[in-house]
């Protein structure tokens, strides 16, 4: 299980992430966001086999605005409940 987070203060819309992982999209403000369940988010937790794509997107970001970190189920559940 892993979590992808986009630092909106650091993102400047270069979009190198979009070509590395199709979960990244351009939002209405011209910045990167994650497409999750037909909505957009700046952070999301995933339990799939696509972590390598997420890490490639993070590595491609010239401003280091994307982080990918391991999380356990308990932490993921608590974080998801805390987000609006």
XYZ file of N, CA and C in Angstrom, residues 36-69:
102
model
N -9.028 10.181 -9.188
C -9.391 9.095 -8.283
C -10.911 8.987 -8.236
N -11.426 7.847 -8.664
C -12.880 7.615 -8.617
C -13.671 8.754 -9.246
N -13.304 9.150 -10.450
C -13.996 10.198 -11.204
C -13.979 11.569 -10.530
N -13.012 11.789 -9.647
C -12.817 13.114 -9.065
C -11.312 13.370 -9.005
N -10.945 14.585 -8.606
C -9.532 14.939 -8.542
C -9.122 15.180 -7.097
N -7.891 14.769 -6.773
C -7.365 14.901 -5.416
C -5.889 15.271 -5.490
N -5.353 15.784 -4.388
C -3.928 16.074 -4.307
C -3.190 14.984 -3.545
N -3.939 14.050 -2.952
C -3.339 12.913 -2.257
C -4.305 11.743 -2.323
N -3.747 10.554 -2.460
C -4.581 9.356 -2.492
C -3.733 8.145 -2.145
N -4.401 7.151 -1.586
C -3.740 5.900 -1.218
C -4.171 4.810 -2.191
N -3.207 3.997 -2.586
C -3.457 2.934 -3.556
C -2.915 1.610 -3.037
N -3.566 0.545 -3.409
C -3.121 -0.802 -3.090
C -3.186 -1.606 -4.385
N -2.221 -1.331 -5.274
C -2.206 -1.966 -6.585
C -0.764 -2.204 -7.021
N -0.582 -2.621 -8.250
C 0.757 -2.920 -8.755
C 1.325 -1.783 -9.615
N 0.855 -0.558 -9.388
C 1.287 0.577 -10.216
C 2.231 1.532 -9.486
N 2.813 1.087 -8.382
C 3.696 1.966 -7.619
C 4.881 2.437 -8.463
N 5.425 1.564 -9.290
C 6.573 1.953 -10.110
C 6.229 3.133 -11.014
N 5.031 3.148 -11.584
C 4.603 4.284 -12.414
C 4.530 5.558 -11.590
N 4.023 5.445 -10.371
C 3.937 6.610 -9.486
C 5.336 7.129 -9.145
N 6.252 6.217 -8.875
C 7.623 6.621 -8.555
C 8.313 7.258 -9.756
N 8.022 6.768 -10.963
C 8.581 7.381 -12.160
C 8.030 8.794 -12.348
N 6.747 8.980 -12.063
C 6.147 10.313 -12.159
C 6.791 11.257 -11.150
N 7.001 10.772 -9.937
C 7.637 11.599 -8.901
C 9.065 11.961 -9.290
N 9.797 10.999 -9.828
C 11.185 11.246 -10.230
C 11.266 12.229 -11.396
N 10.256 12.222 -12.254
C 10.254 13.112 -13.423
C 9.923 14.554 -13.063
N 9.314 14.775 -11.911
C 8.928 16.134 -11.510
C 10.177 16.954 -11.186
N 10.459 18.014 -11.956
C 11.681 18.794 -11.726
C 11.652 19.597 -10.427
N 10.483 19.736 -9.832
C 10.360 20.527 -8.609
C 10.136 19.662 -7.369
N 10.225 18.350 -7.534
C 10.016 17.414 -6.421
C 8.692 17.661 -5.709
N 7.651 17.931 -6.474
C 6.336 18.226 -5.904
C 5.515 16.970 -5.612
N 6.026 15.799 -5.984
C 5.282 14.553 -5.810
C 6.059 13.626 -4.885
N 5.370 13.092 -3.885
C 5.979 12.086 -3.028
C 5.177 10.797 -3.114
N 5.892 9.698 -3.011
C 5.294 8.370 -2.971
C 5.884 7.692 -1.744
N 5.006 7.290 -0.831
C 5.494 6.680 0.409
C 4.648 5.472 0.783
